Every structure is written in C-alpha cells, then in structure tokens.
CSV table of N, CA and C in Angstrom, one decimal:
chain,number,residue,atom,x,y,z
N,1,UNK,N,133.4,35.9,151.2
N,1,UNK,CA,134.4,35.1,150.4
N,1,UNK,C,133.6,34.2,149.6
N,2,UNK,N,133.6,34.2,148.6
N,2,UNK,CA,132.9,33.6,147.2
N,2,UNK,C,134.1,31.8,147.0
N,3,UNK,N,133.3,30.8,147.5
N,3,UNK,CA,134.3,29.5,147.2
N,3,UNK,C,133.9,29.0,145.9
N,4,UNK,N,134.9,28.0,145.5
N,4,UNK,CA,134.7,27.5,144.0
N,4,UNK,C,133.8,26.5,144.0
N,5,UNK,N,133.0,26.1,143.1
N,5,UNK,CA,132.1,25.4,143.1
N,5,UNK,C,132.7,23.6,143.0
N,6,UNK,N,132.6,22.5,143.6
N,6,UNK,CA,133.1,21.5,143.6
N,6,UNK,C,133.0,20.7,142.4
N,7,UNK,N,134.7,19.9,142.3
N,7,UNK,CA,134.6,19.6,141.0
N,7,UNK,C,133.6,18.6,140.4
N,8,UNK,N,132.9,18.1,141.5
N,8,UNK,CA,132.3,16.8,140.8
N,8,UNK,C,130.7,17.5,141.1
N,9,UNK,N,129.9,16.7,140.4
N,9,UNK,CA,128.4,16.8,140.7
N,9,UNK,C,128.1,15.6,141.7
N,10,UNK,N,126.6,15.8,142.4
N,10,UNK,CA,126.5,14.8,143.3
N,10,UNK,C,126.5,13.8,142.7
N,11,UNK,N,126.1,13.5,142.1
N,11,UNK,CA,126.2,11.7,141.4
N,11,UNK,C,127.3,11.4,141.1
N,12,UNK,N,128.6,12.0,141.3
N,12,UNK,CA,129.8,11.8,140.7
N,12,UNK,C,130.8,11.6,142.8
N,13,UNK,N,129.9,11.8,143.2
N,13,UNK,CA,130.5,11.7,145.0
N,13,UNK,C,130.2,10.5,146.1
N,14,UNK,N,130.7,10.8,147.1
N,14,UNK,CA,130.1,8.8,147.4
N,14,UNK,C,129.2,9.4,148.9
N,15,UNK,N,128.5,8.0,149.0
N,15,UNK,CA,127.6,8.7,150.0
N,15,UNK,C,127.4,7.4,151.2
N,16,UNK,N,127.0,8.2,152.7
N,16,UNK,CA,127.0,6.9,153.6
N,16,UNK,C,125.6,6.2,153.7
N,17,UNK,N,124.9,5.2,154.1
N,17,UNK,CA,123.9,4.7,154.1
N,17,UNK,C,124.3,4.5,155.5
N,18,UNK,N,123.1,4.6,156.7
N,18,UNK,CA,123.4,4.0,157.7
N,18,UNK,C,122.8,3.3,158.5
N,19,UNK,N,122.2,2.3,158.8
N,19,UNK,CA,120.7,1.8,159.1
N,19,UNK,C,121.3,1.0,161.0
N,20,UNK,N,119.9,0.9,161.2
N,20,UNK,CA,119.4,0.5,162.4
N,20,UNK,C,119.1,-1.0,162.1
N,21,UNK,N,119.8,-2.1,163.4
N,21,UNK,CA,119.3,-3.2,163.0
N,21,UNK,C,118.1,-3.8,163.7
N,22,UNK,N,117.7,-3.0,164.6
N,22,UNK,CA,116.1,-3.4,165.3
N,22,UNK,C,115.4,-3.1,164.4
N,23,UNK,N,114.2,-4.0,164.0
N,23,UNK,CA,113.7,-3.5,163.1
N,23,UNK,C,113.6,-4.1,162.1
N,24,UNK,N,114.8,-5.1,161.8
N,24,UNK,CA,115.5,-5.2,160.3
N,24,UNK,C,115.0,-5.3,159.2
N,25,UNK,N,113.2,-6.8,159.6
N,25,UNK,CA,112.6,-6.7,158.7
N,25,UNK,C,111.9,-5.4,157.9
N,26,UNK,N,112.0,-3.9,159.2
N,26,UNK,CA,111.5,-2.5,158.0
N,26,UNK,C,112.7,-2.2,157.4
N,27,UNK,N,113.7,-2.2,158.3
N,27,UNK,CA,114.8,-1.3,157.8
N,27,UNK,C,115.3,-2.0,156.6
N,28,UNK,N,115.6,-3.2,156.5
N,28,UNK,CA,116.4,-3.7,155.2
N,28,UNK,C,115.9,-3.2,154.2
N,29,UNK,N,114.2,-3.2,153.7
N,29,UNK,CA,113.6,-2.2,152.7
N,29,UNK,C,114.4,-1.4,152.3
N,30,UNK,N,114.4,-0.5,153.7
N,30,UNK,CA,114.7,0.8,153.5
N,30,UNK,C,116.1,1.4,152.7
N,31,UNK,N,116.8,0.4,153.2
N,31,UNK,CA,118.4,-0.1,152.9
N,31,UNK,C,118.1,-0.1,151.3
N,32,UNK,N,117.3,-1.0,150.7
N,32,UNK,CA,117.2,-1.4,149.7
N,32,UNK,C,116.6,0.2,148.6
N,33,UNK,N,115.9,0.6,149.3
N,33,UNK,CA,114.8,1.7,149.0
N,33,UNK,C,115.8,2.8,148.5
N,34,UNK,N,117.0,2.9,149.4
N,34,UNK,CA,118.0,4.3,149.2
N,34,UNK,C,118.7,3.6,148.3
N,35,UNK,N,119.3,2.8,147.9
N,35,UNK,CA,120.2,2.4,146.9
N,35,UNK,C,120.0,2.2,146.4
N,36,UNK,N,118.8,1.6,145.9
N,36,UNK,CA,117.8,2.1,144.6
N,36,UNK,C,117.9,3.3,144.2
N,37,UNK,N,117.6,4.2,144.8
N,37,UNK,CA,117.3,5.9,144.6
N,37,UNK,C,118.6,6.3,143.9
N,38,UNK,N,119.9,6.0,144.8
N,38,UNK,CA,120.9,6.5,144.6
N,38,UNK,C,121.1,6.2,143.0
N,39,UNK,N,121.2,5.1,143.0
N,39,UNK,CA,121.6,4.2,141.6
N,39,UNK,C,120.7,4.5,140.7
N,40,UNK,N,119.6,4.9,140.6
N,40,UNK,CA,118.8,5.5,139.9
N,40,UNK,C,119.0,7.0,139.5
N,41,UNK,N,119.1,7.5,140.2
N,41,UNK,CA,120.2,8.8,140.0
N,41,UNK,C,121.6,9.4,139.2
N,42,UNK,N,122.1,8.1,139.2
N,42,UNK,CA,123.4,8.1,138.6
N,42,UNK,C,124.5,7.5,139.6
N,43,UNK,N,124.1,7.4,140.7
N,43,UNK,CA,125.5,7.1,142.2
N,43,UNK,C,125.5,5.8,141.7
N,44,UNK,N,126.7,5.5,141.5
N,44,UNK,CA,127.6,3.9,140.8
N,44,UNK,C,127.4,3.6,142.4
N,45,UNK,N,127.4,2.5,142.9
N,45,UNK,CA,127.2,1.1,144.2
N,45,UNK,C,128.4,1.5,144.2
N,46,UNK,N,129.9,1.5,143.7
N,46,UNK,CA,130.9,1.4,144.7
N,46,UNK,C,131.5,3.1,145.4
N,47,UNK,N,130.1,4.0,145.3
N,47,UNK,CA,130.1,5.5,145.8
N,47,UNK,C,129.3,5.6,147.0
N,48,UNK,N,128.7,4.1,147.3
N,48,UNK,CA,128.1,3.7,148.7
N,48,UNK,C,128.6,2.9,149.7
N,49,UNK,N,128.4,3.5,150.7
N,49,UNK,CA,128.9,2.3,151.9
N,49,UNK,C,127.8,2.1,153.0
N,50,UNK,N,127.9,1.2,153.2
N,50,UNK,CA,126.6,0.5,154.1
N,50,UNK,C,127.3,0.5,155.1
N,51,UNK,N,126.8,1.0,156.6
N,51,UNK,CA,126.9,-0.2,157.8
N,51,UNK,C,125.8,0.6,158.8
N,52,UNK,N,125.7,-0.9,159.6
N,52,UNK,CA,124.9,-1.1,160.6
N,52,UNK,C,125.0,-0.6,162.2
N,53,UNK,N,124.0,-0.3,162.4
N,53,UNK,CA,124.2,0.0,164.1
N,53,UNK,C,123.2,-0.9,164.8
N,54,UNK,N,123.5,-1.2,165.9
N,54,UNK,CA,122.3,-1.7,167.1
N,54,UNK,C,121.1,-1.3,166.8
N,55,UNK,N,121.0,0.0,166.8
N,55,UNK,CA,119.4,0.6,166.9
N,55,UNK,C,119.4,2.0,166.3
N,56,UNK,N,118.2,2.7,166.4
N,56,UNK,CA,118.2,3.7,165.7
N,56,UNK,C,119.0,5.0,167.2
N,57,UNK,N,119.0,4.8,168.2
N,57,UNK,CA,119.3,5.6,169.2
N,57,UNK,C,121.0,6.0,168.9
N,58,UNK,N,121.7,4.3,168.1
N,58,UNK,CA,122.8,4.5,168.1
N,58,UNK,C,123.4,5.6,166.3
N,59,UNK,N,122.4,6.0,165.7
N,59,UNK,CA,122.4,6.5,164.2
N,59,UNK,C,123.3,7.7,165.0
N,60,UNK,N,123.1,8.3,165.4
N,60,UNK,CA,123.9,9.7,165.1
N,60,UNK,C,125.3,10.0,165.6
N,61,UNK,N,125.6,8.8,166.8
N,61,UNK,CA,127.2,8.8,166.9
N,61,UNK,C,128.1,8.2,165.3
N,62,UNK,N,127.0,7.1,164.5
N,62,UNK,CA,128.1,6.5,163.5
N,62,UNK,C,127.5,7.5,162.1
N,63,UNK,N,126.6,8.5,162.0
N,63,UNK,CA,126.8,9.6,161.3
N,63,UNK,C,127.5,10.8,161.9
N,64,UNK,N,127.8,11.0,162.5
N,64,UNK,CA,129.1,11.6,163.5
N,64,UNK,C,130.7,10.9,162.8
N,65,UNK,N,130.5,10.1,163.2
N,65,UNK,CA,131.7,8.9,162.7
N,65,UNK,C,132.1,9.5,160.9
N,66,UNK,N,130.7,9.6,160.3
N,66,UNK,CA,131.2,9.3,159.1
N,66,UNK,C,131.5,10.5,158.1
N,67,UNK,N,130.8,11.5,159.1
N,67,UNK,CA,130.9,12.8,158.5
N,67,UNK,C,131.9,13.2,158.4
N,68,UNK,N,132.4,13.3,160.2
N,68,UNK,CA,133.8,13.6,160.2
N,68,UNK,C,135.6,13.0,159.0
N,69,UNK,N,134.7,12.2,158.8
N,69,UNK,CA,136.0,11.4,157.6
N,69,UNK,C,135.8,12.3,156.6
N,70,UNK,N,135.2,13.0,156.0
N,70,UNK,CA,135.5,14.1,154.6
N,70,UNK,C,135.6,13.3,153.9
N,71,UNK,N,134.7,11.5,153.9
N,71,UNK,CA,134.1,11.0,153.0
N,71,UNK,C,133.3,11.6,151.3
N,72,UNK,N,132.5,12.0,152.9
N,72,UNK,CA,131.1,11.5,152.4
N,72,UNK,C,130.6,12.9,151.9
N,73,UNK,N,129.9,13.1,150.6
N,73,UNK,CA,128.8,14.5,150.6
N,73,UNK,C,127.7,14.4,151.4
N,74,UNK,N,127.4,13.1,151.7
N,74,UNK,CA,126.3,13.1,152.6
N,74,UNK,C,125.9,11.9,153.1
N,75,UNK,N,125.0,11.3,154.5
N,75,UNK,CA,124.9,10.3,155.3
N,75,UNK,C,123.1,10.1,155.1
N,76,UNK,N,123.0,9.5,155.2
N,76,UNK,CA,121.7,8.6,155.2
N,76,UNK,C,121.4,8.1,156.1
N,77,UNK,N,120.1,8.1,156.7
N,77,UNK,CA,120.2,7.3,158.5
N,77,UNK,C,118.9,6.8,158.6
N,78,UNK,N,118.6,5.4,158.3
N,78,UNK,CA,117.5,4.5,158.4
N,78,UNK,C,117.1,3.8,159.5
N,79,UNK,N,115.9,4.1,160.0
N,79,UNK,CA,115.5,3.2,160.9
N,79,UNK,C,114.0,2.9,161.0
N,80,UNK,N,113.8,2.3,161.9
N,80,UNK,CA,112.0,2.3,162.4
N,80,UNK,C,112.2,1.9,164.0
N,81,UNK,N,111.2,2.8,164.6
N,81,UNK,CA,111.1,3.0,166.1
N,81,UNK,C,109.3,2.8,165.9
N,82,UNK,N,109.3,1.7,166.2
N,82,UNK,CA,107.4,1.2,166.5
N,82,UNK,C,107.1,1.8,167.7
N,83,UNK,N,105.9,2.6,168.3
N,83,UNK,CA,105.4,2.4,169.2
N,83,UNK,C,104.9,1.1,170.3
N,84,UNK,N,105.8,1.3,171.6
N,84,UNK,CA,105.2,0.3,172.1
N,84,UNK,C,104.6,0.3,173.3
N,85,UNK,N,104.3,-0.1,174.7
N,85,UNK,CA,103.5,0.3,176.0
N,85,UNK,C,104.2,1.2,176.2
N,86,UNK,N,105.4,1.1,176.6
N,86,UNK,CA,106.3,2.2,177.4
N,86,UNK,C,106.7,3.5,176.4
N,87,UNK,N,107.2,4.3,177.3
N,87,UNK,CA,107.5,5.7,177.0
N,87,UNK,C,108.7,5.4,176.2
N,88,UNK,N,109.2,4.9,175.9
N,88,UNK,CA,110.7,4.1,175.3
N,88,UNK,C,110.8,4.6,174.0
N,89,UNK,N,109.8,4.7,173.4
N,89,UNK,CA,109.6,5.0,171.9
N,89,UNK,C,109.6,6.5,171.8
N,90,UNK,N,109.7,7.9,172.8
N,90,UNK,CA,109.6,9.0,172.7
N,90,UNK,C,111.1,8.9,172.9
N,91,UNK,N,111.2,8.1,174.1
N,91,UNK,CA,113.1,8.3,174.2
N,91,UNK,C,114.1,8.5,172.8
N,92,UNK,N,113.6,7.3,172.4
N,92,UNK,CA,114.8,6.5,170.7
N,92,UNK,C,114.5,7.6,170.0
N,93,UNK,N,112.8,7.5,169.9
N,93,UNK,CA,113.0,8.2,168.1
N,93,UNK,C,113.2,10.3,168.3
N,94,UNK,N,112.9,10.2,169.6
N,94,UNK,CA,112.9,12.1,169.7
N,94,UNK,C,114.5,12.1,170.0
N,95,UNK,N,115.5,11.6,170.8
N,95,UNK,CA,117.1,11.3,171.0
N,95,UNK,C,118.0,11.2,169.3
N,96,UNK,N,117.2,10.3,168.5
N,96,UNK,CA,117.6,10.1,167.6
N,96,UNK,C,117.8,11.1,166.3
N,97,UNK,N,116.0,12.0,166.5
N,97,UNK,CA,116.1,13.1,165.6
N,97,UNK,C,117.0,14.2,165.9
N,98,UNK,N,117.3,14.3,167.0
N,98,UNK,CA,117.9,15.4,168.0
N,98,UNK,C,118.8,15.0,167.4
N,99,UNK,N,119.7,14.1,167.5
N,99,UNK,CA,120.9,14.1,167.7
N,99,UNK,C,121.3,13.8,166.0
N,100,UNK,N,120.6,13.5,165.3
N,100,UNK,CA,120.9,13.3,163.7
N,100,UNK,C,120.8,14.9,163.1
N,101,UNK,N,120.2,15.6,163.5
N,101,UNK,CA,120.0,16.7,163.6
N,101,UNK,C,120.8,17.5,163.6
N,102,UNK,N,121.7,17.5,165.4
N,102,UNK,CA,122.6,18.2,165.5
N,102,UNK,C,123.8,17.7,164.9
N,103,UNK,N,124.3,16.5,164.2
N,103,UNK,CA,125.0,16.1,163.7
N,103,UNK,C,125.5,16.9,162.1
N,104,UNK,N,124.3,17.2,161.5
N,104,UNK,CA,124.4,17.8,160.6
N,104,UNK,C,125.2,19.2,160.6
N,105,UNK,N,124.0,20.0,161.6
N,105,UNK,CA,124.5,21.2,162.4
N,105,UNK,C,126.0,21.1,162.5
N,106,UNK,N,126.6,20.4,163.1
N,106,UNK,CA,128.3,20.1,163.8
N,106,UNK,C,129.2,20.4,162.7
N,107,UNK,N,128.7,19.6,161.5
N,107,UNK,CA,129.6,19.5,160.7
N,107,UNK,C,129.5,19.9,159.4
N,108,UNK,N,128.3,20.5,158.7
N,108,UNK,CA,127.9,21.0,157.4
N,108,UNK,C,128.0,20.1,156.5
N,109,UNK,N,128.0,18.7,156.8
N,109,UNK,CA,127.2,17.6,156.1
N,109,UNK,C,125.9,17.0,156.2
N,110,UNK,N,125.1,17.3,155.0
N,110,UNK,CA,123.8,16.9,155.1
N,110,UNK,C,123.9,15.2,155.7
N,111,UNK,N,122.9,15.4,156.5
N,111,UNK,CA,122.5,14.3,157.7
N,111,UNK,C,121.4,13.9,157.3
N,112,UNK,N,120.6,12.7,156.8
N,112,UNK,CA,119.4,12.8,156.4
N,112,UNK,C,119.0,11.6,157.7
N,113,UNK,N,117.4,12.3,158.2
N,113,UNK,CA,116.6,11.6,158.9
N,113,UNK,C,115.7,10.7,158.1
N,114,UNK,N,116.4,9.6,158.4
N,114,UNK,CA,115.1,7.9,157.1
N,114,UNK,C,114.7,7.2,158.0
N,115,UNK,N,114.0,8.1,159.6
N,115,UNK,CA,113.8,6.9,160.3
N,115,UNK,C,112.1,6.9,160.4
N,116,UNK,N,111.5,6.0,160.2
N,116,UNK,CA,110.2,5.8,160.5
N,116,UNK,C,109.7,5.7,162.0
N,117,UNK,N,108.8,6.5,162.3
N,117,UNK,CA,108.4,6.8,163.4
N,117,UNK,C,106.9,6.4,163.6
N,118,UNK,N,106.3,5.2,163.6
N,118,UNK,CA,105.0,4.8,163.4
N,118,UNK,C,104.6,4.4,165.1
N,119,UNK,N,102.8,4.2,164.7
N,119,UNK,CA,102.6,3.2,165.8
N,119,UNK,C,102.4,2.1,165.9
N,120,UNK,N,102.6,1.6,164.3
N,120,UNK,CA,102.4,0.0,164.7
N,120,UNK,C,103.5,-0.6,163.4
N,121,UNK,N,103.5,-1.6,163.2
N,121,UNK,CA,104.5,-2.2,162.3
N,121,UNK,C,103.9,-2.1,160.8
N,122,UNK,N,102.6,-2.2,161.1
N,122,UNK,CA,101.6,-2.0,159.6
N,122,UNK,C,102.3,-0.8,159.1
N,123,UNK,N,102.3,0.4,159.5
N,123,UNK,CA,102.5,1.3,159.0
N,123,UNK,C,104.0,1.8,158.8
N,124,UNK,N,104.2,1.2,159.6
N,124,UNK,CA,106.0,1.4,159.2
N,124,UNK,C,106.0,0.1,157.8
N,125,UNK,N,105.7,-0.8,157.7
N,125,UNK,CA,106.1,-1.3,156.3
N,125,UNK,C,105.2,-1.0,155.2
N,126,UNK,N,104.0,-0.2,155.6
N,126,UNK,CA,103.7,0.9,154.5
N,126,UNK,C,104.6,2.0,154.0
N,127,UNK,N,105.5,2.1,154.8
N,127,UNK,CA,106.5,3.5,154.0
N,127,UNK,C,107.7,2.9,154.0
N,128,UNK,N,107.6,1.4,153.9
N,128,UNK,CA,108.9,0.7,153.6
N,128,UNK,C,109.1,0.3,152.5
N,129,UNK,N,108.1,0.4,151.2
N,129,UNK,CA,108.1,-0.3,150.0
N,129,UNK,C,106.6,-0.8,150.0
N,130,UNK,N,105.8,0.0,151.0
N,130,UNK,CA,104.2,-0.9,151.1
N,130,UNK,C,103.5,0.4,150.2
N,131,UNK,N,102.2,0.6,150.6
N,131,UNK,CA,101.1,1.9,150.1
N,131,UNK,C,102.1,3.0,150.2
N,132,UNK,N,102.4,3.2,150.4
N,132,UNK,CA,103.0,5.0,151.2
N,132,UNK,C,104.5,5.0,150.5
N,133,UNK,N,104.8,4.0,149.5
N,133,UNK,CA,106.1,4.1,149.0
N,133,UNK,C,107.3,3.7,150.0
N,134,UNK,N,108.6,4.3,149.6
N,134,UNK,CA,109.3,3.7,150.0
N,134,UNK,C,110.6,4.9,150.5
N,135,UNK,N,110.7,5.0,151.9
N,135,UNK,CA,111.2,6.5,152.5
N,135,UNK,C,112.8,6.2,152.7
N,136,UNK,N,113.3,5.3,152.4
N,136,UNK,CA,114.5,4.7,152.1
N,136,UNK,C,114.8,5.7,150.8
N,137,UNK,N,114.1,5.2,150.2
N,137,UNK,CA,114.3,5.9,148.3
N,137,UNK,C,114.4,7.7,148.8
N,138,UNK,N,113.4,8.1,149.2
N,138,UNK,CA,113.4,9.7,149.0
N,138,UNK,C,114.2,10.0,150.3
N,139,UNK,N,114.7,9.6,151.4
N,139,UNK,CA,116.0,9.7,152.3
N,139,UNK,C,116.9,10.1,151.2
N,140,UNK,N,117.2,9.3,150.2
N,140,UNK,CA,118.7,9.2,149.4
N,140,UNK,C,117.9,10.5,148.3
N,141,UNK,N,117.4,10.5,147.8
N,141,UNK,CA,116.7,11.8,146.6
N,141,UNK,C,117.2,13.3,147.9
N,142,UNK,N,116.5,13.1,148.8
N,142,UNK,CA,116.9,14.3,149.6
N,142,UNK,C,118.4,14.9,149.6
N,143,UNK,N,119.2,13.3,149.9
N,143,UNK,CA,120.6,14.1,150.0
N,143,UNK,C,121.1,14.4,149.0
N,144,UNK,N,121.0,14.1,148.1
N,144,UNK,CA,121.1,14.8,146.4
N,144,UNK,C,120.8,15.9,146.1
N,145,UNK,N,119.4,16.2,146.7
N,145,UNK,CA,119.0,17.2,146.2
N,145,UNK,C,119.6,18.5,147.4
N,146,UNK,N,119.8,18.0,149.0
N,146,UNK,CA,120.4,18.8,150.0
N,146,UNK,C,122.2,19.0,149.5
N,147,UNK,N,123.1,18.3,149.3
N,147,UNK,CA,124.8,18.2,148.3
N,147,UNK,C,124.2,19.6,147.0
N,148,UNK,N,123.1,19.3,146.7
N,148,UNK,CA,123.6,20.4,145.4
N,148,UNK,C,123.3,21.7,146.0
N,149,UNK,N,121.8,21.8,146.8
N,149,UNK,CA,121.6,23.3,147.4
N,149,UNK,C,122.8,23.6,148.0
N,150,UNK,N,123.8,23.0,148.6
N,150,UNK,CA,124.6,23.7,149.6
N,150,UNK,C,125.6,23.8,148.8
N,151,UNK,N,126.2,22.9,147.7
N,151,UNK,CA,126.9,23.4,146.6
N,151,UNK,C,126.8,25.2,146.6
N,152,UNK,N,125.0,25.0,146.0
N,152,UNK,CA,125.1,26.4,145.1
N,152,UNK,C,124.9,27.6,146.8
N,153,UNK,N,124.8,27.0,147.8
N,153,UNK,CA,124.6,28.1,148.3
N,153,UNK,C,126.0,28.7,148.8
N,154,UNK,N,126.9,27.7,149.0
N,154,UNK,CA,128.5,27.8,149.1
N,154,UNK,C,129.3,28.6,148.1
N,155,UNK,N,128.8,28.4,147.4
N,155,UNK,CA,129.8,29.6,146.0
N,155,UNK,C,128.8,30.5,145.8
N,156,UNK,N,127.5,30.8,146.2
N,156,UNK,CA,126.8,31.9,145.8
N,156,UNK,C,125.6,31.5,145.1
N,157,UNK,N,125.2,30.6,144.4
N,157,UNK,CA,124.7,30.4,143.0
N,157,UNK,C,123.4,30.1,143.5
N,158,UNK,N,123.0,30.5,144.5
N,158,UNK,CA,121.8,29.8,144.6
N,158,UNK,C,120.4,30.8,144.2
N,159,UNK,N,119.5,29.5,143.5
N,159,UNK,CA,118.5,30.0,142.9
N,159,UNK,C,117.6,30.5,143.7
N,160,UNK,N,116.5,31.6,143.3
N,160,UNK,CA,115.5,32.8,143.9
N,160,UNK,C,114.5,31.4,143.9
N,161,UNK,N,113.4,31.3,145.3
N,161,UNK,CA,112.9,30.8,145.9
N,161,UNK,C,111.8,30.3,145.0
N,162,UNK,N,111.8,31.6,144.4
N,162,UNK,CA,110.3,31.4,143.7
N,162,UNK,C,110.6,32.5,142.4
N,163,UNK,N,109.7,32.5,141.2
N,163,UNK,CA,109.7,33.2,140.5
N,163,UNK,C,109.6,34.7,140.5
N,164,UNK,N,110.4,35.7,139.9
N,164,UNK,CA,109.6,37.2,140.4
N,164,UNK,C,110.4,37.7,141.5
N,165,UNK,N,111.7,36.5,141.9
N,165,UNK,CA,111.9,37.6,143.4
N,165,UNK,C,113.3,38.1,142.7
C-alpha cells in the first residue's frame, strides 16, 4: 500500500525537546544546543515544546508520553549521566538508551538519544557547547533528517543508498 506523502515538510511540523534535570548545568546547553539547530533549520520556537524530567532514567516514559499525542514528528531526549564510584551509571544511562529506544520502536516516532554518557563532567561539557561541539544541536539535525527519511520511506520515495545501485 503506497501512503501519501505528508502535507508539510519537517520544518513546517512541531517537535518535543525533552531534557533531564540532573545534570542541568550540561543539559541546559544542550536544551539550548537543539533549539538552536531547530531554529536554524527553519522550525519557528512556537513548533517546540520543552519539558523537564527528574533524570535521564525518567526520558523515555515522558517520550512515551509525547509520542503517543500525534503531536510531534519527532522527540528529542537530553541528558548527561557522569560516571561515578557505583555501578549506578550502567543502570541510568544503559535503562535509558533501552528504553528511548524502544520507545521509538513502539510507536514509529523518531525518538532521538541526546544523552551524554561520559566519565567525567569535563567531557560531558565538551559536547555541551565545549571542544566536541554541541550534541544538543545534532540530537535536533538528526530528527530532521530521521521525519524526512521515514517520510520518503513511507510513500516509497526513498533514495538508493549510494550511487550505481
């Protein structure tokens, strides 16, 4: 069954942002980083909605949450999980990917993983806006670029991988 291709382009659609508040000094960047991207793109600010969760463990029930509303073309999910003595850090941030993951899977809404997974705070605010750029910004470029593939793969239209095939 061949579907029609949707009326609007991604920049013309609204999208969730969803951040972790542990952390805040990385995450707010990151916050900052994607809605930059977006808005750089073309996505007008009032085609975003922000909100916050406890921690990154809690990201995939409130992208769960947002998906299911037939909002959104697509969810954004920010966090940072520092390494620390305890095993605690395998728990969050491997629970988190899982389950942001399968959130996607659930519902055929791109789910983007923007959570930083470092061992120390240095390097999580290196990919907060530090050396390593800013993973906020390319979280939000992904789901743009993930909204249109599934566009074209949805009505058919989708382009040959590589040249020649």
């Amino acid at each position: 069954m061949t579907r029609s291709r949707p009326s609007t382009s991604p920049q013309e659609r609204s999208y969730a942002v969803i951040a972790a508040s542990f952390n805040e000094m990385i995450v707010r960047p990151l916050v900052e980083g994607a809605t930059a991207s977006f808005e750089a793109a073309g996505v007008s600010g009032d085609r975003l909605d922000h909100s916050w969760v406890p921690g990154a463990f809690e990201l995939p029930l409130a992208a769960l949450a947002a998906a299911e509303t037939g909002r959104y073309a697509a969810v954004v999910c920010l966090g940072a999980v520092v390494r620390g003595e305890t095993a605690h850090f395998e728990y969050v941030a491997g629970e988190a990917a899982r389950g942001i993951m399968d959130v996607g899977l659930r519902t055929g809404v791109p789910i983007l993983f923007g959570v930083l997974t470092t061992e120390t705070i240095d390097q999580a605010m290196d990919r907060a806006g530090g050396a390593h750029g800013n993973k906020g910004w390319d979280a939000a470029r992904a789901a743009l670029e993930m909204v249109k593939v599934l566009d074209d793969l949805r009505v058919g239209a989708a382009s040959p991988l590589w040249e020649g095939s």
